[in-house]
GROMACS .gro file of C-alpha atoms in nm:
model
  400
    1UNK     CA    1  -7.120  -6.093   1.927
    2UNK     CA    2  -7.349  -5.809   1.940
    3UNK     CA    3  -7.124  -5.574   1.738
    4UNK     CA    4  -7.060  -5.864   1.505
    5UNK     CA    5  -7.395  -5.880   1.409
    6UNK     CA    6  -7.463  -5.506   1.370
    7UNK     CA    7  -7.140  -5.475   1.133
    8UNK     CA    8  -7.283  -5.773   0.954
    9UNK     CA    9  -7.600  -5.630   0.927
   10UNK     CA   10  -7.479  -5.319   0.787
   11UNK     CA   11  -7.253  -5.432   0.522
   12UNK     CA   12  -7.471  -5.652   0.379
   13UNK     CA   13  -7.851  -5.466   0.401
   14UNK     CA   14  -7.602  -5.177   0.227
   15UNK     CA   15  -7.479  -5.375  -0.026
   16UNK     CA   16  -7.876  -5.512  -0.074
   17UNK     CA   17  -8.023  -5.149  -0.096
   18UNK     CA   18  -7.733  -5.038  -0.363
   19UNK     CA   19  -7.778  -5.381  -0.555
   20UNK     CA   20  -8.199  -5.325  -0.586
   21UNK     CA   21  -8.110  -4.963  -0.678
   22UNK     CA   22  -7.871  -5.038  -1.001
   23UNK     CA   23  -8.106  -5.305  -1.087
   24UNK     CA   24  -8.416  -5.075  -1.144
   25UNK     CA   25  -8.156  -4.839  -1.315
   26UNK     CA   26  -8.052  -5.141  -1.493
   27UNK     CA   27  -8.435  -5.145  -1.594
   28UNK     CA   28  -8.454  -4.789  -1.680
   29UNK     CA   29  -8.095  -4.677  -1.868
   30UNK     CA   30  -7.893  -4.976  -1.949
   31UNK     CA   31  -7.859  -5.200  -2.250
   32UNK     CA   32  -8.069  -5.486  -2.242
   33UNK     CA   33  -8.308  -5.649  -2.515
   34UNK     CA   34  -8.533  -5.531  -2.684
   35UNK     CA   35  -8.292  -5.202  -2.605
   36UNK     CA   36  -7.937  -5.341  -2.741
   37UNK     CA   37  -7.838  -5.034  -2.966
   38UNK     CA   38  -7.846  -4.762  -2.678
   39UNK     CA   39  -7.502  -4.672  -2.732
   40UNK     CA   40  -7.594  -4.520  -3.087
   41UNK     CA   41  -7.957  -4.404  -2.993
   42UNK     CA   42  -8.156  -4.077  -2.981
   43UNK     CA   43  -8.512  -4.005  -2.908
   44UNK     CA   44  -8.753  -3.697  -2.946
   45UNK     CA   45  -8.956  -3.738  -2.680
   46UNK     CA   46  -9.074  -3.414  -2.532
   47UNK     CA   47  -9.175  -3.103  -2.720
   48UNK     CA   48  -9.248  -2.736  -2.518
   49UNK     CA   49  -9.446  -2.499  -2.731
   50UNK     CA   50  -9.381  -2.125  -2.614
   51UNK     CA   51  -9.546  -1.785  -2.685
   52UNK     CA   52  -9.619  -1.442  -2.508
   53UNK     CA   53  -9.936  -1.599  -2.325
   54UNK     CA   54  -9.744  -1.933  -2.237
   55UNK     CA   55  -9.585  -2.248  -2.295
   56UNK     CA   56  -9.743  -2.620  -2.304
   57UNK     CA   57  -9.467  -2.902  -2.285
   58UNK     CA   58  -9.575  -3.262  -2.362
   59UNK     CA   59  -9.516  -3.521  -2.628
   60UNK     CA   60  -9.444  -3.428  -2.995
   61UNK     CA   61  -9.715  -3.522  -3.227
   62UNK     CA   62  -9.684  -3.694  -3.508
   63UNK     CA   63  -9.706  -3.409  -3.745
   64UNK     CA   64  -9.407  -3.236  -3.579
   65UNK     CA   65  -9.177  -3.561  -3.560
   66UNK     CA   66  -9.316  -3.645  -3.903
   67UNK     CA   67  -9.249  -3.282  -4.084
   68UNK     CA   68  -8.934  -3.166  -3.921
   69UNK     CA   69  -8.724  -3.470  -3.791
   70UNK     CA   70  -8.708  -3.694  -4.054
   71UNK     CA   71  -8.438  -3.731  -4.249
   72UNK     CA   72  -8.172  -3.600  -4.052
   73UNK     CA   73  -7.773  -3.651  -4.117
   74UNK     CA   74  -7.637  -3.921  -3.978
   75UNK     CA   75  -7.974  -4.104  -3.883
   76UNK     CA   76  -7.979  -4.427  -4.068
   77UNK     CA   77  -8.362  -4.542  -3.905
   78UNK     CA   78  -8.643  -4.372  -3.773
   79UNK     CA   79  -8.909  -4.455  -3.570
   80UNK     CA   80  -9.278  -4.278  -3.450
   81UNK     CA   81  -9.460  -4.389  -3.188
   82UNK     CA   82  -9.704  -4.351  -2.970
   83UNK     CA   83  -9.679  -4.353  -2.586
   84UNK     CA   84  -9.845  -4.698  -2.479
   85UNK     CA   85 -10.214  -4.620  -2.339
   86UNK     CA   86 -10.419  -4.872  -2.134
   87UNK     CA   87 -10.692  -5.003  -2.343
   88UNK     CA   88 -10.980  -5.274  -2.290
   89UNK     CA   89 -11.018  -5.570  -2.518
   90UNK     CA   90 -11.240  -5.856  -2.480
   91UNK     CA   91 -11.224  -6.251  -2.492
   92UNK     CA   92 -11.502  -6.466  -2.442
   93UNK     CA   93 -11.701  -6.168  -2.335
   94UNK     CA   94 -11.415  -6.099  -2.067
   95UNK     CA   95 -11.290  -5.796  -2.020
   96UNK     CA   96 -10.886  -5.775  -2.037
   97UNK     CA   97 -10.726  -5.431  -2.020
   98UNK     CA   98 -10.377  -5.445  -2.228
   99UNK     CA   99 -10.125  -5.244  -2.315
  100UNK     CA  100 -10.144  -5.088  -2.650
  101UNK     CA  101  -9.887  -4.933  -2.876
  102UNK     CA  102  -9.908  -4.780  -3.237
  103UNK     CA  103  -9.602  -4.756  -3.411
  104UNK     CA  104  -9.445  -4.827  -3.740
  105UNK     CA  105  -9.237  -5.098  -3.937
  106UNK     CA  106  -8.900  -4.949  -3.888
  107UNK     CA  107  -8.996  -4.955  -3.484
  108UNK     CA  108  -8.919  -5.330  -3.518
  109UNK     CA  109  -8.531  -5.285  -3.733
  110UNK     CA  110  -8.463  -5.071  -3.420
  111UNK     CA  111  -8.501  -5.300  -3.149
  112UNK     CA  112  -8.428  -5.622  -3.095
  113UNK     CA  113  -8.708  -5.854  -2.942
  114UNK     CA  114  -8.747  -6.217  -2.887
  115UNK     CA  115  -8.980  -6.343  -3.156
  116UNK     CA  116  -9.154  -6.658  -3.052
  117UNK     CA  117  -9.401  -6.671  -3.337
  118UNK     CA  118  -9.418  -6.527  -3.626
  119UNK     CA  119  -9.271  -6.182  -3.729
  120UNK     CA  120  -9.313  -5.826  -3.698
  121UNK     CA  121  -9.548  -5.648  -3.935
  122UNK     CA  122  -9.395  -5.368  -4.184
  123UNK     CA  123  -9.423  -5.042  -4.315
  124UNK     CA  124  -9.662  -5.153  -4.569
  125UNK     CA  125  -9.932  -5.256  -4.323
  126UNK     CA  126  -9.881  -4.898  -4.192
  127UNK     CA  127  -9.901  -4.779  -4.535
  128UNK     CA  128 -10.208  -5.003  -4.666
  129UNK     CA  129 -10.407  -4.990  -4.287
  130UNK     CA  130 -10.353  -5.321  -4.207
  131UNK     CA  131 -10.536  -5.430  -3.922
  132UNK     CA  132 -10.248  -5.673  -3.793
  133UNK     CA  133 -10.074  -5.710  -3.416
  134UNK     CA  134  -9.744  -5.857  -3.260
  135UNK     CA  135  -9.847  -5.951  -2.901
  136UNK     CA  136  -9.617  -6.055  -2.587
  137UNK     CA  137  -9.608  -6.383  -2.421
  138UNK     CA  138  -9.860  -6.293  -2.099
  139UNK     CA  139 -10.108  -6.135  -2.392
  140UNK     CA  140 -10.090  -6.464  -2.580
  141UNK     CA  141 -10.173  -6.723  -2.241
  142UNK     CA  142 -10.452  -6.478  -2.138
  143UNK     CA  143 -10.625  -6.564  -2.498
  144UNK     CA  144 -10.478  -6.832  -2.617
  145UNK     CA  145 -10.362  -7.099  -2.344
  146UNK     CA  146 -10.087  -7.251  -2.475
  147UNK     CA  147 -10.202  -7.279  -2.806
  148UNK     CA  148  -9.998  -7.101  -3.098
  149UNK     CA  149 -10.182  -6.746  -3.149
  150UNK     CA  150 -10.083  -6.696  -3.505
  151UNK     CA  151 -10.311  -6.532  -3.722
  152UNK     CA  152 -10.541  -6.568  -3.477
  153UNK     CA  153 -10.731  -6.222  -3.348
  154UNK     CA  154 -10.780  -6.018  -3.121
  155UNK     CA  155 -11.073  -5.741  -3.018
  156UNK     CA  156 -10.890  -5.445  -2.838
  157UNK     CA  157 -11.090  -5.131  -2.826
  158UNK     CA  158 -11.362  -5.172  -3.056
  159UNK     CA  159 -11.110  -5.313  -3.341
  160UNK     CA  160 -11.053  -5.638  -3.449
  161UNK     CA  161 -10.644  -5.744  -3.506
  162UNK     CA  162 -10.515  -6.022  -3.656
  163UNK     CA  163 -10.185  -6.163  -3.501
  164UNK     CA  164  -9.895  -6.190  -3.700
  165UNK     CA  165  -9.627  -6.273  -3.397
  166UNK     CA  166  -9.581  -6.322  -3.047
  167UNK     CA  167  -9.265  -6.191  -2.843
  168UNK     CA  168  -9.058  -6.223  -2.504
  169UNK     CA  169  -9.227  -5.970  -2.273
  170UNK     CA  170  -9.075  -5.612  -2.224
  171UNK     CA  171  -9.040  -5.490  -1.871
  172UNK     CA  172  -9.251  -5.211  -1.792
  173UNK     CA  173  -8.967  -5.005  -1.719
  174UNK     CA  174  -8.822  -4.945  -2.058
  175UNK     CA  175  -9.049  -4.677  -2.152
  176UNK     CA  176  -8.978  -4.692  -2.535
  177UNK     CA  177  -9.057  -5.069  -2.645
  178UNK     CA  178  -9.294  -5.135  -2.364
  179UNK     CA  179  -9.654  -5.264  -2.448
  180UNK     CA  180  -9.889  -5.613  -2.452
  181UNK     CA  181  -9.943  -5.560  -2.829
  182UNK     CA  182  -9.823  -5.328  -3.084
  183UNK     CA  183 -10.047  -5.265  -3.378
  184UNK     CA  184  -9.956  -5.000  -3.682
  185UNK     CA  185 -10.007  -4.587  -3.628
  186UNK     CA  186 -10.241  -4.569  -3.905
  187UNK     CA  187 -10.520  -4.775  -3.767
  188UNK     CA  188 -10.581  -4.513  -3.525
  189UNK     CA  189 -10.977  -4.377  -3.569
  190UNK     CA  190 -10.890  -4.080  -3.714
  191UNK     CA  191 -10.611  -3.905  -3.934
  192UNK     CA  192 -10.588  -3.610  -3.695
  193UNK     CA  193 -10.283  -3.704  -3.535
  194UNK     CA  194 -10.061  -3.653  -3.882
  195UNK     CA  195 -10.130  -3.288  -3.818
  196UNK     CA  196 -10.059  -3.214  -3.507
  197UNK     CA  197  -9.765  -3.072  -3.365
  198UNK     CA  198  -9.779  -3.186  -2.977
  199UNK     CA  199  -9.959  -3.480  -2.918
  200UNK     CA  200  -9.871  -3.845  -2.772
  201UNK     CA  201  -9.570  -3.940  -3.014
  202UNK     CA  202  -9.183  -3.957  -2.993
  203UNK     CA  203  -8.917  -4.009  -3.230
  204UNK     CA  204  -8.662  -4.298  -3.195
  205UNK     CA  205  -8.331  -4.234  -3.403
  206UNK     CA  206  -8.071  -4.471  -3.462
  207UNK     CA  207  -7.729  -4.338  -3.553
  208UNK     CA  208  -7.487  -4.404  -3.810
  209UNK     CA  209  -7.254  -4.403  -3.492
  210UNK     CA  210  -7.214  -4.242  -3.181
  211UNK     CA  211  -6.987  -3.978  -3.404
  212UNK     CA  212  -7.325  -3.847  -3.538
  213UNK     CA  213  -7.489  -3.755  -3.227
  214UNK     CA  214  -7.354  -3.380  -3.241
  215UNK     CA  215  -7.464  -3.292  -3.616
  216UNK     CA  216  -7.799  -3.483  -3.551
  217UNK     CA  217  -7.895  -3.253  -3.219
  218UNK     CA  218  -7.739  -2.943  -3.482
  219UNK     CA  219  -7.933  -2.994  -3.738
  220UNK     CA  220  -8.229  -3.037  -3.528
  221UNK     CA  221  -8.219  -2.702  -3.382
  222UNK     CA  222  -8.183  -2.569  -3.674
  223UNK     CA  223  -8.486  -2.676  -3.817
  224UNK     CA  224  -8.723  -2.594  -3.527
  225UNK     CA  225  -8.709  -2.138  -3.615
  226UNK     CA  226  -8.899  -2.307  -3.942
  227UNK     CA  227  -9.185  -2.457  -3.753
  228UNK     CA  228  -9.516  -2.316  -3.878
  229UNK     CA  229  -9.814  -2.290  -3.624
  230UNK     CA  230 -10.164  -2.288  -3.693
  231UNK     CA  231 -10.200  -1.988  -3.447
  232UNK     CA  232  -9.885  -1.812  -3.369
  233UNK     CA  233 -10.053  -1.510  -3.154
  234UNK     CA  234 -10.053  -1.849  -2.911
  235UNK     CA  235  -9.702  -2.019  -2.971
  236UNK     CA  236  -9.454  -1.902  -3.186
  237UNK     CA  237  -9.156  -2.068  -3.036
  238UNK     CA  238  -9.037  -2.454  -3.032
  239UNK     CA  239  -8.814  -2.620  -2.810
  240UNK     CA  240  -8.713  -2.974  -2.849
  241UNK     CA  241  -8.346  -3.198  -2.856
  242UNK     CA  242  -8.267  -3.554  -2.941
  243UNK     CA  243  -8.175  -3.674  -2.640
  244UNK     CA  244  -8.044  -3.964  -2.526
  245UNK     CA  245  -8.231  -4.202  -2.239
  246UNK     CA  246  -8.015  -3.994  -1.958
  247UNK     CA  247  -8.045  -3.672  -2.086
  248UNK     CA  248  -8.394  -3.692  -2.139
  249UNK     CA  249  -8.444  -3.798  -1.774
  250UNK     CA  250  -8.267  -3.510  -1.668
  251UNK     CA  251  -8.449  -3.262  -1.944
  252UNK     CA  252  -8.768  -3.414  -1.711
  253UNK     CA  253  -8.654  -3.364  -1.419
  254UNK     CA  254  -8.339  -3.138  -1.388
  255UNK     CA  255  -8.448  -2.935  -1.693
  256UNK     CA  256  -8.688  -2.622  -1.790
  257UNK     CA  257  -8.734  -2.778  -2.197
  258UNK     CA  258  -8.487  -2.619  -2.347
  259UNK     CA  259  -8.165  -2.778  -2.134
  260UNK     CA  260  -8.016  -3.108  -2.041
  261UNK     CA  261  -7.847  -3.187  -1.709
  262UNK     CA  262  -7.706  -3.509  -1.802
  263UNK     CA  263  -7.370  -3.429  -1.618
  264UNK     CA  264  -7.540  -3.306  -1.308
  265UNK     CA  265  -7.785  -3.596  -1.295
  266UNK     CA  266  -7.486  -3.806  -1.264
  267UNK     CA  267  -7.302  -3.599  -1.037
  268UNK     CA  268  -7.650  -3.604  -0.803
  269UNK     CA  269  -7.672  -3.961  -0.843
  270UNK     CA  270  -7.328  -4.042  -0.736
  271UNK     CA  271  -7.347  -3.830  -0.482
  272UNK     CA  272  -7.637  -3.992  -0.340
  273UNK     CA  273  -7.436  -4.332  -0.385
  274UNK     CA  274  -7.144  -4.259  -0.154
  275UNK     CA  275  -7.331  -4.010   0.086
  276UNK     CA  276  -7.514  -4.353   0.157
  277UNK     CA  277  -7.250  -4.597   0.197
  278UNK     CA  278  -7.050  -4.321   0.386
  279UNK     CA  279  -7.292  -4.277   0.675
  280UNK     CA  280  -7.281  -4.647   0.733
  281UNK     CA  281  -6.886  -4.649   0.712
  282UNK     CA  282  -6.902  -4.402   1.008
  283UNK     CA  283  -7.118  -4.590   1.234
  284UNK     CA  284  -6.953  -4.923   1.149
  285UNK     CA  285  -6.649  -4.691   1.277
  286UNK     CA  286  -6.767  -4.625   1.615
  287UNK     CA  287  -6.898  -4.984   1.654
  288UNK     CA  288  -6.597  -5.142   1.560
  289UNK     CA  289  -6.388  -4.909   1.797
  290UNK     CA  290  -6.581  -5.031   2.079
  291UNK     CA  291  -6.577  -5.399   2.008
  292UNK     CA  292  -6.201  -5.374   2.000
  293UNK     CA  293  -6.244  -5.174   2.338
  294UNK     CA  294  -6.444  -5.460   2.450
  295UNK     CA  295  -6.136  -5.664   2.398
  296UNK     CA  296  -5.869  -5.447   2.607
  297UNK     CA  297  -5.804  -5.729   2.843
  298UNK     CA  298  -5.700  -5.922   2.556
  299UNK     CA  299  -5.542  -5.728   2.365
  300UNK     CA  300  -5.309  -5.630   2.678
  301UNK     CA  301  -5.229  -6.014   2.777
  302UNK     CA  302  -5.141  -6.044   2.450
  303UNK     CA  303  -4.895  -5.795   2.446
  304UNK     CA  304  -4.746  -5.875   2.804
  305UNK     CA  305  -4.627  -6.194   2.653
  306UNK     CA  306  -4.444  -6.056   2.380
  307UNK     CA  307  -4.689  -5.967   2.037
  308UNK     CA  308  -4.600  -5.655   1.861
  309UNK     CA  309  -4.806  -5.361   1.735
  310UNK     CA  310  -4.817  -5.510   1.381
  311UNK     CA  311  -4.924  -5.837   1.505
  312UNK     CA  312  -5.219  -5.727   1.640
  313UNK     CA  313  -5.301  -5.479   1.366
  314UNK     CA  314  -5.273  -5.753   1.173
  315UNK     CA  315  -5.455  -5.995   1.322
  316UNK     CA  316  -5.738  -5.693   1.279
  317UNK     CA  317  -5.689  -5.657   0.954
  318UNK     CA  318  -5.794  -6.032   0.903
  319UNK     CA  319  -6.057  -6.079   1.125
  320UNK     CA  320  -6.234  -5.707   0.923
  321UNK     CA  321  -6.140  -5.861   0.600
  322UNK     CA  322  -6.321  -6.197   0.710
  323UNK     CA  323  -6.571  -5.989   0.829
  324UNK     CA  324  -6.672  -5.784   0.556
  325UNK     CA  325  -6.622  -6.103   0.305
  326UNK     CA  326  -6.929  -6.277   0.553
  327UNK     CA  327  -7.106  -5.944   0.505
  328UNK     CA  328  -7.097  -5.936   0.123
  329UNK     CA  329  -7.181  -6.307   0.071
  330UNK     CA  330  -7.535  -6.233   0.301
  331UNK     CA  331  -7.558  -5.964   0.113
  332UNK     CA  332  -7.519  -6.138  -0.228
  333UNK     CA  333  -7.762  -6.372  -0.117
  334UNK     CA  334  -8.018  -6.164   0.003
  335UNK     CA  335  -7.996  -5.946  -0.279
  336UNK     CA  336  -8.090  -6.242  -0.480
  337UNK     CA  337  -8.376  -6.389  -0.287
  338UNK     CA  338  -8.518  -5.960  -0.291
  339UNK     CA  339  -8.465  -5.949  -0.723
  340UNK     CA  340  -8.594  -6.229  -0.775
  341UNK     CA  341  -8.891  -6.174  -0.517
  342UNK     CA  342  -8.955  -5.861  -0.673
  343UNK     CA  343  -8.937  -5.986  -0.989
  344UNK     CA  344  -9.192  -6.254  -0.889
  345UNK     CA  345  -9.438  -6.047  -0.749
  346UNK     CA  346  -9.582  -5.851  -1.029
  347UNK     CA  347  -9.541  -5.525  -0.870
  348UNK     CA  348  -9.299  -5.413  -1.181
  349UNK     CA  349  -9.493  -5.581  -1.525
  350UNK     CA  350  -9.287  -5.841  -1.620
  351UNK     CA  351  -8.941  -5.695  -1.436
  352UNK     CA  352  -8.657  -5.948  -1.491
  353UNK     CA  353  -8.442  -5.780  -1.235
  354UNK     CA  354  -8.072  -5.980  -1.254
  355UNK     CA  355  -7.756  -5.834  -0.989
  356UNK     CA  356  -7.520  -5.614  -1.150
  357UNK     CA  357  -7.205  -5.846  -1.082
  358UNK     CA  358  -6.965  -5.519  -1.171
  359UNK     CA  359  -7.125  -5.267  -0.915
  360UNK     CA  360  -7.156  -5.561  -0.672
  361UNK     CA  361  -6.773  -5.600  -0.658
  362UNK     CA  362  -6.719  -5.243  -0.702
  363UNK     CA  363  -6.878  -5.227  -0.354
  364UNK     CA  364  -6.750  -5.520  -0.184
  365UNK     CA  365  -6.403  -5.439  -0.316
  366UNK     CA  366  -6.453  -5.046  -0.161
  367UNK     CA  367  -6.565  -5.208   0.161
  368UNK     CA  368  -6.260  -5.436   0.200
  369UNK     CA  369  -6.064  -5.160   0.108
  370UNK     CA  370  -6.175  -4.927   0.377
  371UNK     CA  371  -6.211  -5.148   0.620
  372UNK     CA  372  -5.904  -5.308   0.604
  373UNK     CA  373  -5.637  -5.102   0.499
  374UNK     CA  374  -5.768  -4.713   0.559
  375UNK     CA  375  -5.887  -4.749   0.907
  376UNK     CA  376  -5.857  -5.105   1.056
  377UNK     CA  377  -5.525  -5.134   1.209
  378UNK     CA  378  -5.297  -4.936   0.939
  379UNK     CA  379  -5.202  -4.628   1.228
  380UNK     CA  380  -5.203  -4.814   1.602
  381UNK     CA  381  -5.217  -4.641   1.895
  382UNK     CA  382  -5.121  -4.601   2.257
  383UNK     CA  383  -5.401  -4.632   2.577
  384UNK     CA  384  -5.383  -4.774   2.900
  385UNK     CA  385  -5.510  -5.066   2.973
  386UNK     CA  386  -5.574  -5.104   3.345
  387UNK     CA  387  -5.812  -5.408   3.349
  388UNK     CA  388  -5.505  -5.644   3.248
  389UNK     CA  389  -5.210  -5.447   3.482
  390UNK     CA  390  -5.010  -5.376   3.129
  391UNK     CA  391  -4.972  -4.972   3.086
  392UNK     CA  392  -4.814  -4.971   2.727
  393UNK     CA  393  -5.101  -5.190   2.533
  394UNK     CA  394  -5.133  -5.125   2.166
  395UNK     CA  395  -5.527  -5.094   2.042
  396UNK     CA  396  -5.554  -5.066   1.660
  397UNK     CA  397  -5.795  -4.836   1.479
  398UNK     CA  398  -6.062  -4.995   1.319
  399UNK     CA  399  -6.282  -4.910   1.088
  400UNK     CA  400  -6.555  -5.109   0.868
   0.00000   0.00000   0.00000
């Protein structure tokens, strides 16, 4: 019983850790609203100046996204906006710190929210400075109740908004669309940022097609050696791509600015994945080797009355496969109750973590596999069984 539960234990609390894992990847990578059009997607989103003295990498302003990645082949929308900062606004002389992002009209032809009021605003109230907001669900309740907030306002940072619709909320983990309320770039104080070449922008580029992802990055490049700097004795050099959500992770992490790692990232990632389901595999190994060694008397009185080799095996083979089955279903169940919990808790803003059904079978599926077939009773072999007076018993290998 005591091995039971430790195989139990391991099968599922491994299939619980990789489950929580591909969800927040889920979160991060994968195509989900408002993100549905990731498969033809690009994004600007880092920009390393270089020159004798140094380098500076950070976001691309809006005067470099603006002046020299516009209009590129194969792009049929655009978007600029700026990364979401943390701002205070006020209702009934309460202080409420939101979310804030500036963008523009073609930000909303992008991506594909939930509108539950209202609409987005365009590229004309960029154009004309109009001081009008979309705001998420939460935003709404914390002014409004459950009253309808349209063309109602809001006060968020010494600026006064008028709301012109209400969406879904965005988990905090897509990094593009995220915010509490979006309002247009050009009610910003100032007009400094349509100057400057690093700043606190990025680029969003939809595709024609996936086709066009190789003459967008080509023209790119070949449009940064006609950057202009306001001093070049400090930079003279810029380095940028078009990335898209992978390989800009792994230009963040993997890269120096100038490369992508894409490939490798994977490589690292899946490497991680089976180097921890593999450790487990060999300790279920050894446990399972000495529950069956636990069962030696049996095993031998069976065979002193006339089972075969295969019998056995096979009646190993079923009892792992039952096994492992028990092990996923805990495990699918847990791995519920922890999303969800998660979810719940408000430790992720407005997470919506859901199981990825496909990687959950993927790993059930390798876990019957191995532990039926590969190692649990395929190869039987000889010992001596003394405790049960039989000196030709037949123990099977077993493995998860």
């Amino acid at each position: 019983k005591f091995f039971t539960f430790i195989s139990l234990f391991a099968i599922s609390f491994t299939l619980l850790v990789l489950m929580v894992a591909t969800a927040l990847l889920d979160h991060v990578i994968g195509t989900m609203k408002p993100e549905t059009r990731l498969d033809r997607t690009l994004g600007v989103y880092m920009l390393q100046l270089r020159g004798e003295d140094g380098r500076s990498t950070g976001l691309a302003g809006y005067g470099f996204l603006d002046r020299y990645v516009r209009n590129l082949p194969g792009v049929e929308r655009m978007s600029i906006s700026e990364q979401v900062g943390y701002k205070d606004a006020y209702h009934n002389s309460e202080k409420i710190s939101l979310y804030v992002k500036r963008t523009d009209g073609e930000f909303w032809h992008i991506h594909e929210f939930d509108f539950l009021e209202g609409g987005p605003f365009t590229s004309d109230d960029e154009k004309n400075i109009n001081f009008v907001a979309v705001i998420n669900q939460s935003t709404r309740k914390k002014f409004f109740a459950d009253q309808p907030a349209l063309d109602k306002t809001i006060e968020v940072d010494g600026q006064r908004f008028r709301v012109v619709g209400v969406v879904a909320d965005v988990p905090i983990l897509r990094l593009v669309p995220f915010a509490d309320i979006w309002v247009p770039n050009s009610t910003t104080v100032t007009t400094n940022y349509r100057r400057e070449l690093q700043g606190s922008y990025q680029a969003v580029l939809l595709a024609r097609s996936r086709a066009d992802f190789a003459s967008i990055k080509t023209e790119l490049a070949a449009r940064l050696p006609s950057v202009e700097f306001p001093n070049p004795r400090q930079y003279n050099l810029a380095i940028t791509g078009a990335d898209t959500r992978l390989e800009f992770i792994s230009r963040m992490f993997m890269g120096n600015g100038s490369d992508t790692y894409a490939n490798t990232l994977i490589a690292v990632l899946l490497g991680l994945a089976l180097l921890f389901m593999t450790l487990p595999a060999i300790n279920l190994v050894n446990l399972n080797v000495s529950r069956i060694l636990e069962r030696a008397s049996e095993i031998g009185v069976r065979k002193a009355f006339g089972a075969s080799s295969w019998t056995l095996a096979g009646q190993f083979i079923v009892e792992n496969v039952l096994l492992t089955l028990t092990g996923g279903l805990i495990g699918l169940l847990l791995s519920l109750a922890v999303l969800r919990t998660i979810s719940n808790s408000g430790v992720i803003a407005y997470a919506d973590l859901q199981l990825n059904c496909r990687i959950f079978l993927y790993g059930l599926a390798l876990a019957v596999f191995f532990g039926s077939f590969a190692l649990s009773g395929a190869a039987p072999r000889r010992m001596s069984v003394s405790s049960c007076g039989c000196s030709d018993a037949y123990v099977p290998l077993t493995g998860l």
